Amino acid sequence: MPNLLQGKCALILGVANKWSLAYAIGEAFRREGASLVLTYQGERQRDAVETCAAELGASRLLACDVSKDHELEQLSEALKAAPGRLDAVVHSIAFANREELGNSFLETSRAGYLMAQEISAYSLVAVARAVAPLMGGGGSITTLTYIGSVRVIQNYNVMGVAKAALESAVRYLANDLGPRGIRVNAISAGPIKTASARAIKDFSSILDIVATRAPLRHNTEPGEVGDAALFLASDLGRGVTGNVLYVDSGFHIMGF
Ligand code: 0WD
């Protein structure tokens, strides 16, 4: 299935390094002919993302901390200048303070709760508002979520609640943007060792459980997430919006 995104422009937020899920999505998009724009969170991340952008053959690299409204406005202006339009946007961003992922959920602080919600859920709304004017020809917005939104996963805590809000935001945004031909979906990925995942206590034991119990009996690979994102961004996904697509070796269907 070559060139599914030929002539399409994609914006990808959330590449931190080559292990990021956003990087695997970038690889899939690039393989199928998309022109890529990447963002980096701040100066601290710039060099690493610059390397990734070069490897992925991205045409532009722009700064965007999603917690700052003025940076989202600047991003929107920069995109209007070039490439001038977008067909696909990937939001692959989450953050919670480490201490909120180690204590019991009951101990969640107000500040920690709000921080996780702001970066991991509200940012999708802010990003969608910033990019929608560039998607005049319709398009696709995809975010990344995790099963901790609907099940209790030890130590996922405040992030599970943020992912629940994120998945709900996907549905409301899909309803608002559908009449403009913009589809909004989430991919619920199985656990994968990335920088963010390392913040979750006992993450390795989660990997072991999935590998032994999931129907496909293996852990999710980044390329599987990349190809699912490709499907959603391409014309093959044209009838799909407001959906949470599990790419987790089938783990989510299991009881005990
Ligand atoms: O097992 C996993 N790795 C799974 C991840 C399973 C299911 C879902 N996900 C989700 C995550 O929750 C997240 O939403 O996938 C998304 C991407 O996560 P990732 O690829 O696992 O992790 P990582 O490579 O760390 O990318 C997340 C990035 C940040 O990286 P660091 O490591 O620097 O925290 O999100 C970005 C940042 O690049 N980020 C921000 N970008 C802009 N503005 C901000 C911000 N304020 N905060 C974090």
mmCIF file of C-alpha atoms and ligand atoms in Angstrom:
data_model
loop_
_atom_site.group_PDB
_atom_site.id
_atom_site.type_symbol
_atom_site.label_atom_id
_atom_site.label_comp_id
_atom_site.label_asym_id
_atom_site.label_seq_id
_atom_site.Cartn_x
_atom_site.Cartn_y
_atom_site.Cartn_z
ATOM 1 C CA MET A 1 0.000 0.000 0.000
ATOM 2 C CA PRO A 2 2.493 2.666 -1.037
ATOM 3 C CA ASN A 3 2.012 6.429 -0.856
ATOM 4 C CA LEU A 4 -1.108 6.581 1.271
ATOM 5 C CA LEU A 5 -0.183 10.122 2.313
ATOM 6 C CA GLN A 6 1.357 11.360 -0.934
ATOM 7 C CA GLY A 7 0.929 15.130 -1.216
ATOM 8 C CA LYS A 8 -0.338 15.407 2.377
ATOM 9 C CA CYS A 9 1.106 17.620 5.124
ATOM 10 C CA ALA A 10 1.255 16.296 8.670
ATOM 11 C CA LEU A 11 2.043 18.072 11.926
ATOM 12 C CA ILE A 12 3.409 15.828 14.669
ATOM 13 C CA LEU A 13 3.641 17.063 18.278
ATOM 14 C CA GLY A 14 5.419 14.922 20.861
ATOM 15 C CA VAL A 15 8.637 13.601 19.347
ATOM 16 C CA ALA A 16 11.147 13.671 22.208
ATOM 17 C CA ASN A 17 13.575 11.063 20.871
ATOM 18 C CA LYS A 18 13.630 8.100 18.491
ATOM 19 C CA TRP A 19 11.818 5.888 21.014
ATOM 20 C CA SER A 20 8.811 8.236 21.148
ATOM 21 C CA LEU A 21 5.574 6.855 19.697
ATOM 22 C CA ALA A 22 5.388 10.093 17.708
ATOM 23 C CA TYR A 23 8.679 9.147 16.025
ATOM 24 C CA ALA A 24 7.267 5.778 14.897
ATOM 25 C CA ILE A 25 4.200 7.596 13.575
ATOM 26 C CA GLY A 26 6.488 10.013 11.725
ATOM 27 C CA GLU A 27 8.307 7.057 10.148
ATOM 28 C CA ALA A 28 5.038 5.535 8.921
ATOM 29 C CA PHE A 29 3.778 8.875 7.570
ATOM 30 C CA ARG A 30 7.085 9.574 5.832
ATOM 31 C CA ARG A 31 7.205 6.090 4.309
ATOM 32 C CA GLU A 32 3.821 6.808 2.733
ATOM 33 C CA GLY A 33 4.874 10.131 1.242
ATOM 34 C CA ALA A 34 3.726 12.757 3.776
ATOM 35 C CA SER A 35 5.593 15.987 4.253
ATOM 36 C CA LEU A 36 6.240 16.413 7.997
ATOM 37 C CA VAL A 37 6.348 19.326 10.415
ATOM 38 C CA LEU A 38 7.598 18.492 13.908
ATOM 39 C CA THR A 39 7.465 20.486 17.130
ATOM 40 C CA TYR A 40 9.691 20.511 20.215
ATOM 41 C CA GLN A 41 8.655 21.507 23.704
ATOM 42 C CA GLY A 42 11.484 23.902 24.599
ATOM 43 C CA GLU A 43 15.174 24.707 24.200
ATOM 44 C CA ARG A 44 16.127 21.756 26.425
ATOM 45 C CA GLN A 45 14.553 19.327 23.933
ATOM 46 C CA ARG A 46 15.529 21.178 20.763
ATOM 47 C CA ASP A 47 18.783 19.378 19.842
ATOM 48 C CA ALA A 48 17.342 15.893 20.282
ATOM 49 C CA VAL A 49 14.225 16.689 18.258
ATOM 50 C CA GLU A 50 16.342 18.412 15.588
ATOM 51 C CA THR A 51 18.195 15.110 15.095
ATOM 52 C CA CYS A 52 14.881 13.236 14.841
ATOM 53 C CA ALA A 53 13.515 15.809 12.386
ATOM 54 C CA ALA A 54 16.560 15.339 10.151
ATOM 55 C CA GLU A 55 16.235 11.529 10.287
ATOM 56 C CA LEU A 56 12.542 11.770 9.402
ATOM 57 C CA GLY A 57 13.183 14.268 6.615
ATOM 58 C CA ALA A 58 10.843 16.830 8.200
ATOM 59 C CA SER A 59 10.454 20.049 6.255
ATOM 60 C CA ARG A 60 10.014 22.245 9.358
ATOM 61 C CA LEU A 61 10.748 22.152 13.072
ATOM 62 C CA LEU A 62 8.792 24.581 15.255
ATOM 63 C CA ALA A 63 8.720 25.334 18.980
ATOM 64 C CA CYS A 64 5.536 24.606 20.895
ATOM 65 C CA ASP A 65 4.999 24.121 24.595
ATOM 66 C CA VAL A 66 1.301 23.209 24.650
ATOM 67 C CA SER A 67 0.830 24.774 28.092
ATOM 68 C CA LYS A 68 1.519 28.236 26.602
ATOM 69 C CA ASP A 69 -1.268 29.876 24.596
ATOM 70 C CA HIS A 70 1.083 32.312 22.892
ATOM 71 C CA GLU A 71 3.260 29.421 21.619
ATOM 72 C CA LEU A 72 0.170 27.752 20.152
ATOM 73 C CA GLU A 73 -0.734 31.041 18.450
ATOM 74 C CA GLN A 74 2.824 31.352 17.115
ATOM 75 C CA LEU A 75 2.659 27.758 15.878
ATOM 76 C CA SER A 76 -0.575 28.467 14.044
ATOM 77 C CA GLU A 77 0.901 31.607 12.435
ATOM 78 C CA ALA A 78 4.099 29.797 11.417
ATOM 79 C CA LEU A 79 2.060 26.985 9.843
ATOM 80 C CA LYS A 80 -0.109 29.476 7.947
ATOM 81 C CA ALA A 81 3.099 30.879 6.407
ATOM 82 C CA ALA A 82 4.336 27.388 5.473
ATOM 83 C CA PRO A 83 3.151 24.802 4.566
ATOM 84 C CA GLY A 84 -0.088 26.855 4.581
ATOM 85 C CA ARG A 85 -2.377 23.882 5.177
ATOM 86 C CA LEU A 86 -2.499 20.616 7.119
ATOM 87 C CA ASP A 87 -4.109 17.267 6.367
ATOM 88 C CA ALA A 88 -3.112 15.369 9.496
ATOM 89 C CA VAL A 89 -2.172 16.277 13.055
ATOM 90 C CA VAL A 90 -0.800 13.926 15.709
ATOM 91 C CA HIS A 91 -0.971 14.890 19.397
ATOM 92 C CA SER A 92 1.370 12.547 21.277
ATOM 93 C CA ILE A 93 1.850 14.464 24.509
ATOM 94 C CA ALA A 94 1.328 13.693 28.170
ATOM 95 C CA PHE A 95 2.805 14.738 31.487
ATOM 96 C CA ALA A 96 2.279 14.128 35.194
ATOM 97 C CA ASN A 97 4.526 14.790 38.149
ATOM 98 C CA ARG A 98 6.461 11.677 39.115
ATOM 99 C CA GLU A 99 5.213 11.740 42.743
ATOM 100 C CA GLU A 100 1.600 11.451 41.519
ATOM 101 C CA LEU A 101 2.554 8.177 39.795
ATOM 102 C CA GLY A 102 4.087 6.574 42.870
ATOM 103 C CA ASN A 103 1.722 7.306 45.757
ATOM 104 C CA SER A 104 -1.853 6.067 45.952
ATOM 105 C CA PHE A 105 -4.386 7.943 43.803
ATOM 106 C CA LEU A 106 -6.060 9.121 47.003
ATOM 107 C CA GLU A 107 -2.990 11.285 47.683
ATOM 108 C CA THR A 108 -3.236 13.175 44.371
ATOM 109 C CA SER A 109 -2.558 16.859 44.946
ATOM 110 C CA ARG A 110 -4.713 19.604 43.431
ATOM 111 C CA ALA A 111 -1.706 21.021 41.588
ATOM 112 C CA GLY A 112 -0.662 17.582 40.298
ATOM 113 C CA TYR A 113 -4.188 16.807 39.134
ATOM 114 C CA LEU A 114 -4.508 20.103 37.269
ATOM 115 C CA MET A 115 -1.051 19.748 35.718
ATOM 116 C CA ALA A 116 -1.838 16.268 34.329
ATOM 117 C CA GLN A 117 -5.184 17.464 32.975
ATOM 118 C CA GLU A 118 -3.710 20.575 31.399
ATOM 119 C CA ILE A 119 -0.830 18.936 29.557
ATOM 120 C CA SER A 120 -2.369 15.543 28.805
ATOM 121 C CA ALA A 121 -6.027 16.384 28.059
ATOM 122 C CA TYR A 122 -6.770 20.096 27.658
ATOM 123 C CA SER A 123 -3.831 20.480 25.271
ATOM 124 C CA LEU A 124 -5.713 18.418 22.673
ATOM 125 C CA VAL A 125 -8.520 20.976 22.710
ATOM 126 C CA ALA A 126 -6.056 23.875 22.437
ATOM 127 C CA VAL A 127 -4.126 22.175 19.633
ATOM 128 C CA ALA A 128 -7.314 21.319 17.725
ATOM 129 C CA ARG A 129 -8.443 24.952 17.905
ATOM 130 C CA ALA A 130 -5.045 26.150 16.688
ATOM 131 C CA VAL A 131 -4.836 23.762 13.720
ATOM 132 C CA ALA A 132 -8.462 23.538 12.562
ATOM 133 C CA PRO A 133 -8.246 26.749 10.472
ATOM 134 C CA LEU A 134 -5.396 25.128 8.530
ATOM 135 C CA MET A 135 -7.499 22.056 7.709
ATOM 136 C CA GLY A 136 -9.898 23.715 5.284
ATOM 137 C CA GLY A 137 -9.869 20.638 3.077
ATOM 138 C CA GLY A 138 -10.781 18.386 5.989
ATOM 139 C CA GLY A 139 -8.309 16.144 7.731
ATOM 140 C CA SER A 140 -7.497 13.990 10.696
ATOM 141 C CA ILE A 141 -6.415 14.684 14.283
ATOM 142 C CA THR A 142 -5.123 11.716 16.265
ATOM 143 C CA THR A 143 -4.112 11.536 19.910
ATOM 144 C CA LEU A 144 -2.557 8.788 22.040
ATOM 145 C CA THR A 145 -4.257 7.283 25.055
ATOM 146 C CA TYR A 146 -3.920 4.275 27.371
ATOM 147 C CA ILE A 147 -6.263 1.684 28.893
ATOM 148 C CA GLY A 148 -5.644 3.256 32.330
ATOM 149 C CA SER A 149 -8.476 5.623 31.326
ATOM 150 C CA VAL A 150 -11.118 2.915 31.773
ATOM 151 C CA ARG A 151 -9.417 0.354 34.048
ATOM 152 C CA VAL A 152 -7.385 0.744 37.198
ATOM 153 C CA ILE A 153 -3.730 0.220 36.316
ATOM 154 C CA GLN A 154 -1.418 0.270 39.344
ATOM 155 C CA ASN A 155 0.559 3.535 39.586
ATOM 156 C CA TYR A 156 -1.053 5.122 36.500
ATOM 157 C CA ASN A 157 -3.275 7.131 38.871
ATOM 158 C CA VAL A 158 -3.775 10.761 37.867
ATOM 159 C CA MET A 159 -2.736 9.983 34.316
ATOM 160 C CA GLY A 160 -5.622 7.498 33.993
ATOM 161 C CA VAL A 161 -8.073 10.230 34.946
ATOM 162 C CA ALA A 162 -6.421 12.615 32.461
ATOM 163 C CA LYS A 163 -6.683 9.976 29.712
ATOM 164 C CA ALA A 164 -10.398 9.538 30.499
ATOM 165 C CA ALA A 165 -10.828 13.294 29.964
ATOM 166 C CA LEU A 166 -8.744 13.077 26.789
ATOM 167 C CA GLU A 167 -10.944 10.318 25.338
ATOM 168 C CA SER A 168 -14.056 12.292 26.146
ATOM 169 C CA ALA A 169 -12.509 15.366 24.518
ATOM 170 C CA VAL A 170 -11.949 13.258 21.388
ATOM 171 C CA ARG A 171 -15.704 12.641 21.165
ATOM 172 C CA TYR A 172 -16.697 16.273 21.724
ATOM 173 C CA LEU A 173 -14.096 17.531 19.256
ATOM 174 C CA ALA A 174 -15.189 14.933 16.700
ATOM 175 C CA ASN A 175 -18.731 16.287 16.998
ATOM 176 C CA ASP A 176 -17.625 19.930 16.654
ATOM 177 C CA LEU A 177 -15.206 19.371 13.790
ATOM 178 C CA GLY A 178 -17.031 16.642 11.849
ATOM 179 C CA PRO A 179 -19.133 19.120 9.824
ATOM 180 C CA ARG A 180 -15.831 20.627 8.612
ATOM 181 C CA GLY A 181 -14.600 17.220 7.458
ATOM 182 C CA ILE A 182 -12.071 16.965 10.302
ATOM 183 C CA ARG A 183 -11.968 13.584 12.029
ATOM 184 C CA VAL A 184 -10.718 13.205 15.608
ATOM 185 C CA ASN A 185 -9.642 9.849 17.022
ATOM 186 C CA ALA A 186 -7.462 8.296 19.710
ATOM 187 C CA ILE A 187 -5.173 5.288 19.566
ATOM 188 C CA SER A 188 -5.033 3.369 22.839
ATOM 189 C CA ALA A 189 -1.585 1.833 22.640
ATOM 190 C CA GLY A 190 -0.308 -1.100 24.643
ATOM 191 C CA PRO A 191 2.600 -0.325 26.979
ATOM 192 C CA ILE A 192 5.874 0.487 25.220
ATOM 193 C CA LYS A 193 9.194 1.420 26.834
ATOM 194 C CA THR A 194 9.626 5.157 26.183
ATOM 195 C CA ALA A 195 10.907 8.062 28.292
ATOM 196 C CA SER A 196 7.368 8.816 29.562
ATOM 197 C CA ALA A 197 6.676 5.171 30.366
ATOM 198 C CA ARG A 198 9.777 5.000 32.567
ATOM 199 C CA ALA A 199 8.093 7.478 34.924
ATOM 200 C CA ILE A 200 5.552 4.786 35.842
ATOM 201 C CA LYS A 201 6.643 2.640 38.771
ATOM 202 C CA ASP A 202 6.982 -1.106 37.991
ATOM 203 C CA PHE A 203 6.418 -0.508 34.275
ATOM 204 C CA SER A 204 8.419 -3.647 33.372
ATOM 205 C CA SER A 205 5.943 -5.863 35.219
ATOM 206 C CA ILE A 206 3.123 -4.372 33.109
ATOM 207 C CA LEU A 207 5.078 -5.350 29.987
ATOM 208 C CA ASP A 208 5.455 -8.921 31.285
ATOM 209 C CA ILE A 209 1.723 -9.230 32.035
ATOM 210 C CA VAL A 210 0.710 -8.015 28.562
ATOM 211 C CA ALA A 211 3.184 -10.285 26.789
ATOM 212 C CA THR A 212 1.835 -13.367 28.563
ATOM 213 C CA ARG A 213 -1.909 -12.536 28.648
ATOM 214 C CA ALA A 214 -2.728 -10.526 25.528
ATOM 215 C CA PRO A 215 -4.359 -12.578 22.743
ATOM 216 C CA LEU A 216 -1.446 -11.891 20.392
ATOM 217 C CA ARG A 217 1.072 -12.812 23.141
ATOM 218 C CA HIS A 218 3.498 -10.019 22.439
ATOM 219 C CA ASN A 219 4.017 -6.444 23.534
ATOM 220 C CA THR A 220 2.912 -3.658 21.255
ATOM 221 C CA GLU A 221 5.614 -2.465 18.890
ATOM 222 C CA PRO A 222 5.968 1.221 17.996
ATOM 223 C CA GLY A 223 5.570 0.375 14.296
ATOM 224 C CA GLU A 224 2.122 -1.102 14.996
ATOM 225 C CA VAL A 225 1.058 2.224 16.497
ATOM 226 C CA GLY A 226 2.627 4.058 13.543
ATOM 227 C CA ASP A 227 0.668 2.014 11.017
ATOM 228 C CA ALA A 228 -2.617 2.446 12.913
ATOM 229 C CA ALA A 229 -2.039 6.205 12.970
ATOM 230 C CA LEU A 230 -1.321 6.029 9.250
ATOM 231 C CA PHE A 231 -4.672 4.323 8.653
ATOM 232 C CA LEU A 232 -6.511 7.003 10.631
ATOM 233 C CA ALA A 233 -4.676 9.856 8.878
ATOM 234 C CA SER A 234 -5.135 8.426 5.400
ATOM 235 C CA ASP A 235 -8.188 8.205 3.210
ATOM 236 C CA LEU A 236 -8.618 4.603 4.403
ATOM 237 C CA GLY A 237 -9.880 6.021 7.703
ATOM 238 C CA ARG A 238 -12.307 8.479 6.093
ATOM 239 C CA GLY A 239 -15.379 6.981 7.807
ATOM 240 C CA VAL A 240 -13.835 6.857 11.290
ATOM 241 C CA THR A 241 -14.190 9.626 13.866
ATOM 242 C CA GLY A 242 -14.710 9.944 17.621
ATOM 243 C CA ASN A 243 -13.159 6.521 18.031
ATOM 244 C CA VAL A 244 -10.692 4.975 20.463
ATOM 245 C CA LEU A 245 -8.762 2.353 18.498
ATOM 246 C CA TYR A 246 -6.951 -0.185 20.685
ATOM 247 C CA VAL A 247 -3.531 -1.151 19.327
ATOM 248 C CA ASP A 248 -2.522 -3.376 22.229
ATOM 249 C CA SER A 249 -2.275 -6.994 20.993
ATOM 250 C CA GLY A 250 -5.916 -7.335 22.111
ATOM 251 C CA PHE A 251 -5.115 -6.972 25.827
ATOM 252 C CA HIS A 252 -8.207 -4.801 26.432
ATOM 253 C CA ILE A 253 -10.665 -7.654 25.759
ATOM 254 C CA MET A 254 -9.293 -9.872 28.516
ATOM 255 C CA GLY A 255 -10.891 -10.444 31.921
ATOM 256 C CA PHE A 256 -8.572 -12.396 34.212
HETATM 257 O O1 0WD B 1 3.523 2.830 26.915
HETATM 258 C C1 0WD B 1 3.539 3.919 26.364
HETATM 259 N N1 0WD B 1 4.683 4.510 26.075
HETATM 260 C C2 0WD B 1 2.245 4.559 25.992
HETATM 261 C C3 0WD B 1 2.176 5.902 25.716
HETATM 262 C C4 0WD B 1 1.034 3.704 26.000
HETATM 263 C C5 0WD B 1 -0.166 4.406 25.622
HETATM 264 C C6 0WD B 1 -0.191 5.749 25.373
HETATM 265 N N2 0WD B 1 0.983 6.480 25.427
HETATM 266 C C7 0WD B 1 0.892 7.910 25.167
HETATM 267 C C8 0WD B 1 1.462 8.820 26.226
HETATM 268 O O2 0WD B 1 0.606 8.943 27.337
HETATM 269 C C9 0WD B 1 1.570 10.108 25.425
HETATM 270 O O3 0WD B 1 0.294 10.730 25.335
HETATM 271 O O4 0WD B 1 1.612 8.224 24.013
HETATM 272 C C10 0WD B 1 1.971 9.603 24.046
HETATM 273 C C11 0WD B 1 3.451 9.710 23.734
HETATM 274 O O5 0WD B 1 4.195 9.148 24.784
HETATM 275 P P1 0WD B 1 5.587 8.386 24.586
HETATM 276 O O6 0WD B 1 5.965 8.355 23.174
HETATM 277 O O7 0WD B 1 5.476 7.133 25.350
HETATM 278 O O8 0WD B 1 6.593 9.267 25.446
HETATM 279 P P2 0WD B 1 7.677 10.388 25.090
HETATM 280 O O9 0WD B 1 8.624 9.924 24.066
HETATM 281 O O10 0WD B 1 8.255 10.788 26.429
HETATM 282 O O11 0WD B 1 6.815 11.585 24.497
HETATM 283 C C12 0WD B 1 5.953 12.392 25.254
HETATM 284 C C13 0WD B 1 6.380 13.813 25.051
HETATM 285 C C14 0WD B 1 7.362 14.464 25.997
HETATM 286 O O12 0WD B 1 8.469 13.826 26.176
HETATM 287 P P3 0WD B 1 9.316 14.011 27.592
HETATM 288 O O13 0WD B 1 9.964 12.677 27.704
HETATM 289 O O14 0WD B 1 10.221 15.161 27.302
HETATM 290 O O15 0WD B 1 8.336 14.267 28.727
HETATM 291 O O16 0WD B 1 5.367 14.740 25.296
HETATM 292 C C15 0WD B 1 5.966 16.010 25.135
HETATM 293 C C16 0WD B 1 7.435 15.843 25.358
HETATM 294 O O17 0WD B 1 8.109 15.906 24.152
HETATM 295 N N3 0WD B 1 5.504 16.993 26.078
HETATM 296 C C17 0WD B 1 5.183 18.243 25.682
HETATM 297 N N4 0WD B 1 5.189 18.820 24.466
HETATM 298 C C18 0WD B 1 4.819 20.108 24.397
HETATM 299 N N5 0WD B 1 4.452 20.826 25.459
HETATM 300 C C19 0WD B 1 4.799 18.924 26.850
HETATM 301 C C20 0WD B 1 4.422 20.280 26.705
HETATM 302 N N6 0WD B 1 4.050 21.030 27.741
HETATM 303 N N7 0WD B 1 4.915 18.069 27.907
HETATM 304 C C21 0WD B 1 5.332 16.890 27.418
#
